[in-house]
Amino acid sequence: MTLRRLQVSDFRCLQSAELEFDPRFTLISGPNASGKTSLLEAIYVLGRGRSFRTRHIENLIRSGSERFVVFGEADLTERSVGLGVEGSADGMRARMAGERVSSLAELAGVLPVQIIDPEVHRLIEEGPARRRRFLDWGVFHVEHRFVGNWQKYQQALRQRNAALRSRQSRLAVTAWDGELVRLGDLIDQARDAYVRDLVPVAQQLGMSLLGMELGLSYRSGWARDTTLESALRASWVRDEEAGMTSVGPQRAELAIRLDGAPVKDRISRGQQKLLAAALLMAQVRLFPGDAEVRPSLLLDDPAAELDSERLLGLIREVSGQSVQLIVTSLSAEFEAFGAPGRQYGILGGVVRAF
Ligand SMILES: Nc1ncnc2c1ncn2[C@@H]1O[C@H](COP(=O)(O)OP(=O)(O)O)[C@@H](O)[C@H]1O
Ligand SMILES: [Mg+2]
């Protein structure tokens, strides 16, 4: 059901590390710059095929090395699966159960990871792309087909944009519209249904973390009162001028309000963090109970910054029996979740079992 073992080579400051995780709660402690966040990042990369700290693979490769390798073993209900990610100047490649996987998204099906780290407020503060990824992770775990639809949509979109950029005829450009509309509607419906389910859960968590009314509304990426088909037709002049497609699910947004007002630029950093944590926890709570996997929740130094008393209480409540917690802390005596089933210390990138 959870991540059981992890092996890391040449990832950030970690030359070589091997850990086993408790299905409930593992604690990793060490001083600043010892490699705590890097360890969580390695787990995240294994489950998501991307980092939460950087878009550049070179940053993840230990200085002086040519590639990093992260290997893990995940216990599912009835079987265990080995999964690995390797990163080099050529990009990232993943393997699962010994086979190359064609899409990094396949990793998420076996190792759903969520992280709450000191940068969690970026979910609120940054542009819509981060919130789309947030949304799509949740949608994917309810409906695995979603990724395939999204990838096919993006292929068609790339072709349409290439045709626009090279100033091809309107006929050649709009030849892609049928495919865009078919897939775009599927993507839109799946996202819309997911947000509907997310709203009450997020509302409840928002109230208990912030004491405020949290509102979420999903915007599809084209005008509300039209179909994608007519939105594409209506945006022809703009698209032709810009050399790219300006409507569609690639422009969707998850708009967030607190007590009725849009949150961006209006709430404190502390509130942003709690709000982002509430959204992530809502996703964890909404995770389908009948799935073969359970989410692993990575908490990077939760005692440090957030209004930790309330947050930790909430995480305790939400995670119950069904979430694997992997937590880092400056102190080895971190007691918010009781006694860890396994505990490690880390110093200068070297991991030791307690
Ligand atoms: N690609 C890299 N190669 C080698 N060291 C790195 C790389 N990227 C980051 N580091 C170093 O790793 C150290 C540990 O970072 P981090 O995991 O953020 O520590 P912690 O979370 O314990 O404070 C930092 O000193 C940083 O300079
Ligand atoms: Mg850190």
XYZ file of C-alpha atoms and ligand atoms in Angstrom:
382
model
C 0.000 0.000 0.000
C 2.912 2.310 0.568
C 6.529 3.056 -0.223
C 8.583 0.420 1.561
C 12.134 1.011 0.412
C 14.131 3.739 -1.292
C 17.593 3.749 -2.791
C 19.132 6.994 -3.962
C 22.377 7.584 -5.868
C 23.912 10.917 -6.805
C 20.764 12.891 -6.175
C 21.512 16.449 -4.912
C 23.893 16.072 -1.946
C 23.017 12.381 -1.491
C 25.774 10.236 -2.919
C 24.240 7.008 -1.776
C 21.382 6.413 0.626
C 19.074 3.561 1.427
C 16.000 3.729 3.649
C 13.054 1.571 4.627
C 9.788 3.270 5.499
C 7.140 2.480 8.019
C 3.672 2.128 6.470
C 2.434 4.760 8.940
C 5.094 7.207 10.025
C 8.798 7.623 9.338
C 10.823 10.492 10.782
C 14.011 11.862 9.222
C 15.893 14.418 11.276
C 19.038 16.425 10.707
C 20.467 19.958 10.839
C 20.118 22.569 8.108
C 21.555 21.645 4.701
C 21.981 17.997 5.701
C 19.835 16.717 2.829
C 16.361 16.340 4.362
C 14.468 18.136 1.617
C 16.576 16.357 -0.995
C 15.401 12.999 0.336
C 11.754 14.008 0.109
C 12.450 15.425 -3.332
C 13.831 12.054 -4.436
C 10.609 10.358 -3.268
C 8.541 13.004 -5.025
C 10.467 12.549 -8.275
C 9.821 8.817 -8.038
C 6.072 9.345 -7.726
C 5.634 12.307 -10.048
C 8.444 12.227 -12.546
C 9.296 15.816 -11.642
C 10.665 17.829 -8.754
C 8.741 20.338 -6.669
C 11.846 22.570 -6.422
C 13.219 22.821 -9.932
C 12.403 22.225 -13.559
C 16.028 21.568 -14.411
C 17.271 18.027 -14.123
C 20.901 19.205 -13.823
C 20.065 20.690 -10.428
C 19.067 17.268 -9.193
C 22.264 15.528 -10.278
C 24.965 15.552 -7.628
C 27.770 17.936 -8.589
C 30.466 16.046 -10.442
C 28.156 13.159 -11.445
C 26.491 12.483 -14.753
C 23.222 10.967 -13.601
C 21.084 10.328 -10.590
C 19.181 7.149 -9.911
C 16.239 6.768 -7.540
C 14.799 3.337 -6.994
C 11.860 2.394 -4.809
C 9.683 -0.510 -3.873
C 6.007 0.160 -3.315
C 3.716 -2.291 -1.542
C 0.281 -2.412 -3.120
C -2.661 -4.377 -1.717
C -1.731 -7.611 -3.427
C 1.678 -7.102 -4.912
C 4.806 -5.068 -4.668
C 6.226 -3.041 -7.529
C 9.749 -1.788 -8.144
C 10.001 1.621 -9.724
C 12.985 3.650 -10.778
C 13.802 7.030 -12.228
C 17.085 8.006 -13.764
C 18.013 11.546 -14.705
C 20.833 12.748 -16.921
C 21.528 15.470 -19.474
C 19.303 13.458 -21.846
C 16.269 13.813 -19.605
C 14.428 11.585 -17.192
C 13.615 7.978 -17.804
C 11.456 5.746 -15.689
C 11.066 2.013 -15.227
C 8.342 0.107 -13.499
C 8.424 -3.593 -12.685
C 11.518 -3.850 -14.864
C 9.925 -2.286 -17.941
C 10.480 1.154 -19.443
C 7.427 3.321 -18.952
C 6.399 5.511 -21.826
C 4.934 8.235 -19.667
C 6.205 9.479 -16.323
C 2.568 9.772 -15.244
C 2.425 5.998 -14.921
C 4.555 6.348 -11.804
C 1.764 8.213 -10.056
C -0.507 5.210 -10.410
C 1.754 3.230 -8.083
C 3.179 5.941 -5.852
C 0.812 8.842 -5.232
C 2.830 11.462 -3.367
C 1.786 14.781 -1.975
C 4.081 17.278 -0.280
C 3.588 20.086 2.190
C 6.841 22.020 2.359
C 7.903 25.556 3.310
C 7.226 26.657 -0.296
C 3.659 25.343 -0.295
C 2.232 28.888 -0.641
C 3.370 28.892 -4.267
C 0.215 26.942 -5.045
C -1.750 30.084 -4.172
C 0.695 32.768 -5.183
C 1.894 31.612 -8.595
C 0.059 31.411 -11.893
C -2.640 28.922 -12.842
C -0.261 26.210 -14.135
C 0.528 25.016 -10.609
C -3.147 24.849 -9.702
C -3.899 22.934 -12.898
C -1.268 20.380 -11.944
C -2.772 20.204 -8.469
C -6.192 19.604 -9.949
C -4.993 17.063 -12.481
C -3.205 14.936 -9.886
C -6.522 14.571 -8.074
C -8.469 13.915 -11.262
C -5.967 11.301 -12.359
C -6.437 9.264 -9.194
C -10.183 9.212 -9.675
C -9.974 8.531 -13.384
C -6.760 7.026 -14.743
C -7.859 7.571 -18.354
C -7.459 11.273 -17.752
C -3.710 11.250 -18.431
C -4.097 9.581 -21.811
C -6.717 12.111 -22.854
C -4.562 14.965 -21.646
C -1.499 13.704 -23.495
C -3.422 13.218 -26.726
C -4.945 16.653 -26.320
C -1.512 18.189 -25.906
C -0.226 16.427 -29.003
C -3.084 17.808 -31.068
C -2.573 21.245 -29.508
C 1.128 21.219 -30.378
C 0.267 20.389 -33.984
C -2.336 23.121 -34.164
C 0.065 25.663 -32.659
C 2.825 24.595 -35.058
C 0.409 25.111 -37.967
C -0.481 28.556 -36.603
C 3.145 29.544 -36.159
C 4.081 28.492 -39.668
C 1.132 30.500 -40.997
C -0.632 27.581 -42.614
C -4.119 27.959 -44.030
C -7.152 28.177 -41.766
C -8.213 24.790 -43.084
C -4.913 23.191 -42.067
C -5.061 24.757 -38.604
C -8.664 23.913 -37.846
C -8.167 20.343 -39.034
C -7.109 19.710 -35.422
C -10.197 21.233 -33.881
C -12.332 18.082 -33.928
C -9.770 16.216 -31.844
C -9.248 19.193 -29.536
C -12.956 19.517 -28.908
C -13.511 15.801 -28.287
C -10.621 15.464 -25.826
C -10.990 18.948 -24.388
C -14.573 18.199 -23.371
C -13.529 14.959 -21.662
C -10.778 16.766 -19.766
C -13.140 19.544 -18.813
C -15.863 17.215 -17.555
C -13.426 15.211 -15.453
C -11.958 18.345 -13.874
C -15.354 19.870 -13.258
C -16.652 16.724 -11.543
C -13.540 16.515 -9.392
C -13.784 20.110 -8.217
C -17.411 19.537 -7.285
C -16.303 16.729 -4.965
C -13.358 18.721 -3.670
C -15.325 21.825 -2.714
C -17.091 20.586 0.458
C -13.982 18.830 1.762
C -11.776 21.870 1.119
C -14.394 24.111 2.673
C -14.416 22.119 5.873
C -10.621 21.992 6.117
C -10.326 25.678 5.249
C -12.689 26.509 8.073
C -10.793 24.474 10.607
C -7.347 25.717 9.514
C -8.112 29.360 8.768
C -11.491 29.975 10.272
C -12.605 31.384 6.931
C -15.007 30.432 4.192
C -12.976 28.828 1.414
C -14.467 28.985 -2.072
C -13.216 27.141 -5.139
C -14.408 27.634 -8.665
C -13.210 25.862 -11.703
C -12.882 27.752 -14.985
C -12.644 25.655 -18.082
C -10.320 27.835 -20.191
C -12.953 29.252 -22.504
C -15.998 31.471 -22.048
C -18.542 29.876 -19.755
C -21.546 30.294 -22.028
C -20.030 28.755 -25.167
C -18.840 25.378 -26.335
C -15.153 24.770 -26.942
C -15.968 24.363 -30.600
C -17.415 27.837 -30.955
C -14.781 29.328 -28.656
C -12.108 27.993 -31.013
C -13.935 29.433 -33.979
C -14.358 32.800 -32.267
C -10.686 33.018 -31.333
C -9.408 32.493 -34.864
C -8.191 36.046 -35.468
C -6.481 36.224 -32.099
C -4.914 32.781 -32.517
C -3.663 33.591 -35.992
C -2.088 36.787 -34.738
C -0.531 35.241 -31.656
C 0.600 32.051 -33.390
C -0.950 29.950 -30.639
C -4.264 28.607 -29.450
C -5.740 30.898 -26.830
C -8.684 28.850 -25.588
C -9.008 25.343 -24.197
C -8.238 23.286 -21.099
C -4.572 24.363 -21.230
C -5.918 27.711 -19.990
C -8.104 26.357 -17.193
C -7.933 27.878 -13.730
C -8.920 26.910 -10.244
C -9.976 30.189 -8.713
C -9.754 30.469 -4.951
C -11.626 32.805 -2.648
C -11.551 33.380 1.074
C -14.616 34.907 2.681
C -15.799 35.808 -0.798
C -12.694 37.701 -1.974
C -10.048 36.425 -4.430
C -6.996 35.358 -2.455
C -4.196 36.452 -4.696
C -2.181 39.340 -3.232
C -4.711 39.808 -0.464
C -3.775 37.406 2.258
C -0.655 37.027 4.344
C 2.058 34.529 3.567
C 1.027 32.556 6.636
C -2.556 32.372 5.421
C -1.397 31.347 1.956
C 0.498 28.468 3.479
C -2.426 27.272 5.555
C -4.747 27.630 2.605
C -2.460 25.611 0.354
C -2.104 22.982 3.059
C -5.890 22.812 3.385
C -6.222 22.200 -0.359
C -3.567 19.496 -0.387
C -5.085 17.780 2.628
C -8.506 17.944 1.003
C -7.034 16.074 -1.936
C -5.575 13.444 0.331
C -8.892 13.017 2.100
C -10.697 12.706 -1.211
C -8.331 10.025 -2.448
C -10.462 7.075 -3.586
C -10.765 4.592 -0.736
C -10.979 1.569 -3.004
C -7.701 2.305 -4.802
C -4.959 -0.274 -4.737
C -2.602 2.385 -3.411
C -2.703 4.913 -0.603
C -1.088 8.334 -0.774
C 2.253 9.063 0.838
C 2.240 12.476 2.438
C 5.646 14.130 2.676
C 5.944 16.844 5.305
C 9.090 18.918 5.063
C 9.923 20.469 8.400
C 6.301 21.085 9.391
C 7.278 22.400 12.804
C 9.244 25.271 11.305
C 6.919 27.786 9.784
C 3.280 27.006 9.481
C 0.848 27.514 12.269
C 2.015 24.057 13.113
C -0.157 23.184 16.074
C -3.351 23.501 14.072
C -1.882 22.059 10.913
C -0.437 18.997 12.593
C -3.712 18.398 14.413
C -5.513 18.501 11.124
C -3.070 16.180 9.390
C -3.471 13.716 12.260
C -7.186 13.818 11.800
C -7.218 13.610 8.001
C -4.613 10.939 7.596
C -6.095 8.474 10.103
C -4.937 5.018 9.227
C -4.796 5.427 5.527
C -1.876 7.698 4.718
C 1.838 7.070 4.907
C 3.577 9.980 6.591
C 7.222 10.708 5.848
C 8.310 13.682 7.888
C 11.507 15.688 8.243
C 12.467 17.708 11.272
C 15.439 19.560 12.696
C 14.930 17.752 15.954
C 14.946 14.003 16.476
C 12.250 14.475 19.114
C 9.271 15.293 16.983
C 6.185 13.952 18.661
C 3.188 15.321 16.799
C 2.350 11.943 15.273
C 3.406 9.744 18.169
C 6.412 7.468 17.988
C 7.776 6.910 14.474
C 7.760 3.324 13.219
C 11.149 4.050 11.686
C 13.555 6.866 12.290
C 16.650 8.131 10.499
C 19.210 10.792 11.107
C 20.910 12.609 8.244
C 24.129 14.595 8.286
C 26.046 15.930 5.295
C 23.992 13.789 2.937
C 24.681 10.591 4.864
C 21.648 8.731 6.216
C 21.809 6.537 9.329
C 19.072 4.472 10.952
C 18.356 5.397 14.562
N 23.087 19.048 -7.334
C 23.684 19.116 -6.122
N 24.841 18.487 -5.896
C 25.427 18.542 -4.669
N 24.897 19.175 -3.619
C 23.727 19.810 -3.779
C 23.049 19.811 -5.032
N 21.918 20.510 -4.906
C 21.874 20.944 -3.631
N 22.961 20.530 -2.943
C 23.309 20.767 -1.530
O 22.559 19.877 -0.736
C 22.553 20.362 0.581
C 21.320 19.866 1.292
O 20.178 20.509 0.833
P 18.729 20.213 1.436
O 18.289 18.852 1.062
O 17.899 21.346 1.006
O 19.007 20.244 3.022
P 17.988 20.395 4.243
O 16.607 20.209 3.733
O 18.405 19.331 5.221
O 18.211 21.766 4.812
C 22.725 21.865 0.476
O 23.909 22.204 1.142
C 22.887 22.122 -1.008
O 23.889 23.056 -1.285
Mg 15.041 21.600 3.814
